[in-house]
mmCIF file of C-alpha atoms in Angstrom:
data_model
loop_
_atom_site.group_PDB
_atom_site.id
_atom_site.type_symbol
_atom_site.label_atom_id
_atom_site.label_comp_id
_atom_site.label_asym_id
_atom_site.label_seq_id
_atom_site.Cartn_x
_atom_site.Cartn_y
_atom_site.Cartn_z
ATOM 1 C CA GLN A 1 280.597 104.544 139.079
ATOM 2 C CA GLY A 2 282.308 107.777 138.145
ATOM 3 C CA SER A 3 280.423 110.865 137.099
ATOM 4 C CA LYS A 4 279.621 111.238 133.431
ATOM 5 C CA PRO A 5 281.751 113.608 131.336
ATOM 6 C CA PRO A 6 280.321 117.103 130.767
ATOM 7 C CA VAL A 7 278.737 118.191 127.513
ATOM 8 C CA PRO A 8 281.283 119.585 125.023
ATOM 9 C CA ALA A 9 281.058 123.323 124.505
ATOM 10 C CA ARG A 10 280.230 124.568 121.029
ATOM 11 C CA GLY A 11 283.216 124.288 118.750
ATOM 12 C CA ASP A 12 285.319 122.346 121.261
ATOM 13 C CA LEU A 13 287.406 119.387 120.122
ATOM 14 C CA TRP A 14 287.080 116.492 122.514
ATOM 15 C CA ARG A 15 289.762 113.987 123.333
ATOM 16 C CA ALA A 16 290.397 111.990 126.445
ATOM 17 C CA SER A 17 293.218 113.348 128.546
ATOM 18 C CA GLY A 18 295.287 111.496 131.122
ATOM 19 C CA HIS A 19 297.954 113.025 133.362
ATOM 20 C CA GLY A 20 297.598 116.312 131.512
ATOM 21 C CA SER A 21 298.548 114.933 128.103
ATOM 22 C CA ARG A 22 296.504 114.320 124.983
ATOM 23 C CA ALA A 23 295.187 110.824 124.343
ATOM 24 C CA SER A 24 293.311 110.251 121.120
ATOM 25 C CA THR A 25 292.849 106.491 120.893
ATOM 26 C CA PRO A 26 289.418 104.942 121.576
ATOM 27 C CA ARG A 27 290.933 102.670 124.234
ATOM 28 C CA GLU A 28 292.078 105.656 126.288
ATOM 29 C CA MET A 29 288.857 107.538 125.613
ATOM 30 C CA ALA A 30 286.679 104.595 126.575
ATOM 31 C CA ALA A 31 288.564 104.044 129.823
ATOM 32 C CA LEU A 32 288.569 107.695 130.780
ATOM 33 C CA GLY A 33 285.003 108.221 129.643
ATOM 34 C CA ALA A 34 283.820 105.377 131.879
ATOM 35 C CA ALA A 35 285.680 106.968 134.770
ATOM 36 C CA GLY A 36 284.181 110.376 134.029
ATOM 37 C CA SER A 37 287.537 112.085 133.397
ATOM 38 C CA CYS A 38 287.252 113.440 129.872
ATOM 39 C CA SER A 39 288.510 116.950 129.237
ATOM 40 C CA ALA A 40 287.896 119.403 126.425
ATOM 41 C CA ILE A 41 290.610 120.903 124.272
ATOM 42 C CA ALA A 42 289.451 124.388 123.318
ATOM 43 C CA ALA A 43 289.219 125.047 119.598
ATOM 44 C CA GLU A 44 287.812 127.749 117.375
ATOM 45 C CA PRO A 45 284.592 126.944 115.510
ATOM 46 C CA ARG A 46 285.462 124.798 112.497
ATOM 47 C CA GLN A 47 285.410 126.161 108.992
ATOM 48 C CA PRO A 48 284.166 124.108 106.023
ATOM 49 C CA GLY A 49 286.710 121.444 105.139
ATOM 50 C CA GLU A 50 288.591 121.499 108.460
ATOM 51 C CA ALA A 51 286.831 118.426 109.804
ATOM 52 C CA SER A 52 287.670 116.426 106.689
ATOM 53 C CA GLN A 53 291.303 117.546 106.960
ATOM 54 C CA ALA A 54 291.388 116.510 110.614
ATOM 55 C CA ALA A 55 289.999 113.128 109.656
ATOM 56 C CA GLY A 56 292.597 112.610 106.947
ATOM 57 C CA LEU A 57 289.931 112.648 104.245
ATOM 58 C CA GLU A 58 291.348 115.342 102.011
ATOM 59 C CA ASP A 59 290.417 114.643 98.416
ATOM 60 C CA GLY A 60 292.766 112.108 96.909
ATOM 61 C CA SER A 61 294.527 111.267 100.191
ATOM 62 C CA ASN A 62 293.483 107.620 99.901
ATOM 63 C CA GLY A 63 295.509 107.154 96.768
ATOM 64 C CA MET A 64 292.398 106.298 94.744
ATOM 65 C CA GLU A 65 291.890 108.021 91.425
ATOM 66 C CA GLY A 66 288.130 107.696 91.798
ATOM 67 C CA GLY A 67 287.983 109.404 95.194
ATOM 68 C CA TRP A 68 286.154 107.917 98.179
ATOM 69 C CA SER A 69 283.272 105.486 98.455
ATOM 70 C CA ALA A 70 280.704 105.683 101.262
ATOM 71 C CA LEU A 71 277.714 103.984 102.856
ATOM 72 C CA GLU A 72 274.880 106.084 104.261
ATOM 73 C CA PHE A 73 273.141 104.612 107.311
ATOM 74 C CA PHE A 74 269.891 106.056 108.681
ATOM 75 C CA ALA A 75 269.923 107.996 105.425
ATOM 76 C CA GLY A 76 266.683 109.917 105.900
ATOM 77 C CA MET A 77 266.235 112.330 103.031
ATOM 78 C CA GLY A 78 269.957 112.539 102.299
ATOM 79 C CA GLY A 79 271.255 115.244 104.619
ATOM 80 C CA MET A 80 274.629 113.565 105.053
ATOM 81 C CA ARG A 81 274.926 113.137 101.302
ATOM 82 C CA VAL A 82 274.308 116.849 100.786
ATOM 83 C CA ALA A 83 276.874 117.746 103.449
ATOM 84 C CA VAL A 84 279.524 115.539 101.849
ATOM 85 C CA ALA A 85 278.820 117.050 98.426
ATOM 86 C CA GLU A 86 279.141 120.581 99.807
ATOM 87 C CA SER A 87 282.408 119.675 101.561
ATOM 88 C CA GLY A 88 284.081 119.347 98.160
ATOM 89 C CA LEU A 89 285.175 115.762 98.749
ATOM 90 C CA ASP A 90 284.956 113.356 95.835
ATOM 91 C CA VAL A 91 282.662 110.750 97.398
ATOM 92 C CA GLN A 92 280.528 108.120 95.692
ATOM 93 C CA ILE A 93 277.575 106.778 97.693
ATOM 94 C CA LEU A 94 277.407 103.007 97.226
ATOM 95 C CA ALA A 95 274.269 102.379 99.276
ATOM 96 C CA ALA A 96 271.854 104.366 101.449
ATOM 97 C CA TYR A 97 269.984 102.466 104.168
ATOM 98 C CA GLU A 98 266.635 103.654 105.537
ATOM 99 C CA ILE A 99 263.227 102.125 106.321
ATOM 100 C CA SER A 100 260.955 105.142 105.768
ATOM 101 C CA GLU A 101 258.860 105.114 102.598
ATOM 102 C CA ILE A 102 258.407 108.891 102.826
ATOM 103 C CA CYS A 103 262.171 109.398 102.998
ATOM 104 C CA GLU A 104 262.593 107.005 100.100
ATOM 105 C CA ARG A 105 260.396 109.170 97.873
ATOM 106 C CA ALA A 106 262.251 112.338 98.833
ATOM 107 C CA TYR A 107 265.697 110.751 98.511
ATOM 108 C CA SER A 108 264.880 109.219 95.145
ATOM 109 C CA HIS A 109 263.510 112.529 93.895
ATOM 110 C CA ASN A 110 266.708 114.350 94.880
ATOM 111 C CA PHE A 111 269.368 111.762 94.052
ATOM 112 C CA GLY A 112 267.712 108.933 92.139
ATOM 113 C CA GLY A 113 266.948 105.556 93.664
ATOM 114 C CA ALA A 114 269.897 103.449 92.505
ATOM 115 C CA GLU A 115 271.651 103.488 95.889
ATOM 116 C CA TRP A 116 268.522 103.241 98.045
ATOM 117 C CA ARG A 117 268.175 100.184 100.278
ATOM 118 C CA ARG A 118 264.914 100.028 102.244
ATOM 119 C CA THR A 119 265.973 97.482 104.816
ATOM 120 C CA THR A 120 266.686 97.320 108.528
ATOM 121 C CA ILE A 121 270.353 97.677 109.356
ATOM 122 C CA GLU A 122 270.119 94.799 111.826
ATOM 123 C CA CYS A 123 269.569 92.430 108.882
ATOM 124 C CA LEU A 124 272.949 93.225 107.336
ATOM 125 C CA GLN A 125 275.735 90.687 107.752
ATOM 126 C CA PRO A 126 279.529 91.238 107.779
ATOM 127 C CA ALA A 127 279.727 89.792 104.258
ATOM 128 C CA ASP A 128 277.374 92.524 103.023
ATOM 129 C CA PHE A 129 279.753 95.245 104.200
ATOM 130 C CA ASP A 130 282.857 93.433 102.980
ATOM 131 C CA GLU A 131 281.341 93.018 99.541
ATOM 132 C CA LEU A 132 280.785 96.773 99.236
ATOM 133 C CA GLY A 133 284.126 97.675 100.860
ATOM 134 C CA ALA A 134 283.249 101.338 101.419
ATOM 135 C CA ASP A 135 285.936 103.752 102.605
ATOM 136 C CA ILE A 136 283.574 105.843 104.759
ATOM 137 C CA TRP A 137 280.469 105.187 106.835
ATOM 138 C CA LEU A 138 278.116 108.148 107.246
ATOM 139 C CA MET A 139 275.435 107.966 109.907
ATOM 140 C CA SER A 140 272.968 109.991 111.920
ATOM 141 C CA PRO A 141 271.316 107.372 114.166
ATOM 142 C CA PRO A 142 267.906 108.025 115.756
ATOM 143 C CA CYS A 143 268.368 110.658 118.446
ATOM 144 C CA GLN A 144 265.385 109.777 120.645
ATOM 145 C CA PRO A 145 267.376 107.369 122.877
ATOM 146 C CA PHE A 146 269.793 110.178 123.830
ATOM 147 C CA THR A 147 267.874 113.459 123.700
ATOM 148 C CA ARG A 148 267.356 115.453 126.881
ATOM 149 C CA ALA A 149 263.660 115.731 126.040
ATOM 150 C CA GLY A 150 263.189 111.951 125.907
ATOM 151 C CA ASN A 151 263.425 109.010 128.292
ATOM 152 C CA ARG A 152 267.143 108.500 127.657
ATOM 153 C CA LEU A 153 266.878 104.751 127.389
ATOM 154 C CA ASP A 154 270.154 104.784 125.452
ATOM 155 C CA HIS A 155 271.231 101.264 124.408
ATOM 156 C CA GLU A 156 268.021 99.786 125.833
ATOM 157 C CA ASP A 157 265.893 101.757 123.371
ATOM 158 C CA GLN A 158 264.775 99.682 120.396
ATOM 159 C CA ARG A 159 265.732 102.565 118.111
ATOM 160 C CA SER A 160 269.403 102.090 119.086
ATOM 161 C CA GLN A 161 269.523 98.568 117.702
ATOM 162 C CA GLY A 162 270.721 99.610 114.253
ATOM 163 C CA LEU A 163 273.676 101.529 115.686
ATOM 164 C CA LEU A 164 274.515 98.742 118.132
ATOM 165 C CA HIS A 165 274.475 96.245 115.280
ATOM 166 C CA LEU A 166 276.964 98.333 113.304
ATOM 167 C CA ILE A 167 279.173 98.539 116.385
ATOM 168 C CA SER A 168 279.079 94.774 116.841
ATOM 169 C CA VAL A 169 279.896 94.150 113.177
ATOM 170 C CA LEU A 170 282.924 96.450 112.945
ATOM 171 C CA PRO A 171 285.535 94.149 114.556
ATOM 172 C CA LYS A 172 284.367 91.240 112.368
ATOM 173 C CA LEU A 173 284.956 92.915 109.006
ATOM 174 C CA ARG A 174 287.718 91.929 106.606
ATOM 175 C CA ARG A 175 287.324 95.286 104.844
ATOM 176 C CA PRO A 176 286.300 97.805 107.500
ATOM 177 C CA PRO A 177 285.778 101.450 106.590
ATOM 178 C CA ARG A 178 288.732 103.796 106.904
ATOM 179 C CA ALA A 179 286.643 106.445 108.642
ATOM 180 C CA ILE A 180 283.209 106.961 110.200
ATOM 181 C CA LEU A 181 281.293 110.218 110.578
ATOM 182 C CA LEU A 182 278.497 110.184 113.159
ATOM 183 C CA GLU A 183 276.103 113.004 114.056
ATOM 184 C CA ASN A 184 273.662 113.073 116.941
ATOM 185 C CA VAL A 185 272.147 115.235 119.671
ATOM 186 C CA LEU A 186 274.096 116.433 122.663
ATOM 187 C CA GLY A 187 273.635 113.681 125.192
ATOM 188 C CA PHE A 188 275.114 111.039 122.923
ATOM 189 C CA GLU A 189 278.553 111.838 124.348
ATOM 190 C CA ARG A 190 277.294 110.660 127.761
ATOM 191 C CA SER A 191 275.756 107.458 126.457
ATOM 192 C CA GLN A 192 276.581 103.795 126.866
ATOM 193 C CA SER A 193 276.114 103.473 123.110
ATOM 194 C CA ARG A 194 279.034 105.832 122.523
ATOM 195 C CA LEU A 195 281.089 103.923 125.087
ATOM 196 C CA ARG A 196 280.361 100.681 123.255
ATOM 197 C CA LEU A 197 281.440 102.298 119.998
ATOM 198 C CA LEU A 198 284.725 103.506 121.497
ATOM 199 C CA THR A 199 285.357 100.064 122.966
ATOM 200 C CA ALA A 200 284.862 98.437 119.551
ATOM 201 C CA LEU A 201 287.132 100.992 117.899
ATOM 202 C CA ALA A 202 289.777 100.396 120.564
ATOM 203 C CA GLN A 203 290.009 96.809 119.361
ATOM 204 C CA LEU A 204 290.863 98.201 115.936
ATOM 205 C CA ASP A 205 293.270 100.825 117.333
ATOM 206 C CA TRP A 206 291.384 103.706 115.711
ATOM 207 C CA GLU A 207 291.643 107.407 116.503
ATOM 208 C CA VAL A 208 288.709 109.563 117.603
ATOM 209 C CA LEU A 209 287.873 113.241 117.207
ATOM 210 C CA GLU A 210 284.685 114.657 118.739
ATOM 211 C CA TRP A 211 283.048 118.051 118.629
ATOM 212 C CA GLY A 212 280.030 119.785 120.099
ATOM 213 C CA ILE A 213 279.008 122.167 117.304
ATOM 214 C CA ASP A 214 276.143 124.627 116.942
ATOM 215 C CA ALA A 215 274.889 126.087 113.661
ATOM 216 C CA VAL A 216 275.212 129.594 115.135
ATOM 217 C CA ASP A 217 278.995 129.057 115.244
ATOM 218 C CA PHE A 218 278.889 129.299 111.448
ATOM 219 C CA GLY A 219 276.692 132.400 111.271
ATOM 220 C CA MET A 220 273.403 130.562 110.763
ATOM 221 C CA PRO A 221 270.344 131.879 112.664
ATOM 222 C CA ASN A 222 269.563 128.493 114.173
ATOM 223 C CA ARG A 223 270.686 127.344 117.612
ATOM 224 C CA ARG A 224 270.992 123.604 117.125
ATOM 225 C CA PRO A 225 273.886 122.141 119.147
ATOM 226 C CA ARG A 226 274.929 118.717 117.947
ATOM 227 C CA TYR A 227 277.523 116.049 118.629
ATOM 228 C CA TYR A 228 279.868 115.143 115.770
ATOM 229 C CA GLY A 229 282.344 112.293 115.922
ATOM 230 C CA ILE A 230 284.959 111.379 113.355
ATOM 231 C CA TYR A 231 286.553 107.988 113.900
ATOM 232 C CA ARG A 232 289.426 106.885 111.687
ATOM 233 C CA GLN A 233 292.047 104.226 111.173
#
């Protein structure tokens, strides 16, 4: 087995690179990632809105008068929803999936409970996603399987099952999302779970953009490096 790719530096844009040239498809990234030959393309820390522009999610770019629709997975207390609202994008949350009763109370207090779905993601079937037909999937899966402070059980950790289920469902959908935003701890970029995601996206011929970003890059007094991936059709 090849060595695992290094951790992205803060603010770096990650793409697989072969023979010195850029390669941005999941198929190339999955192959090179498995071989341990990913390389970083240096980039300045992103400013608000730049990630959405890179993902092709500028407001109105989908040709829909009503903006974008989204599903929130592992919704927690709604952090992704807040981030999308502050990005300036016109996004309507169709459903927010989470199993925590405490999070449900907080989420409902902040946003109302109409979109809340207290159910395990593994119970959802392809028809459930096709019926909603959301443009964007937002997700921040449990980080414990990937964190440096944990056991790093990765795809063998029970807490990864929700993410793995979403990965397995993607190629089966008649109405897949047009883009996915995923946040996690540094360590996810070395994981088999990420490799499985890239492999599934390769079947759909999607593009991938990945960053290692720290809050201090944006002037916030909080060192909290995180992985961000934007995957798009």
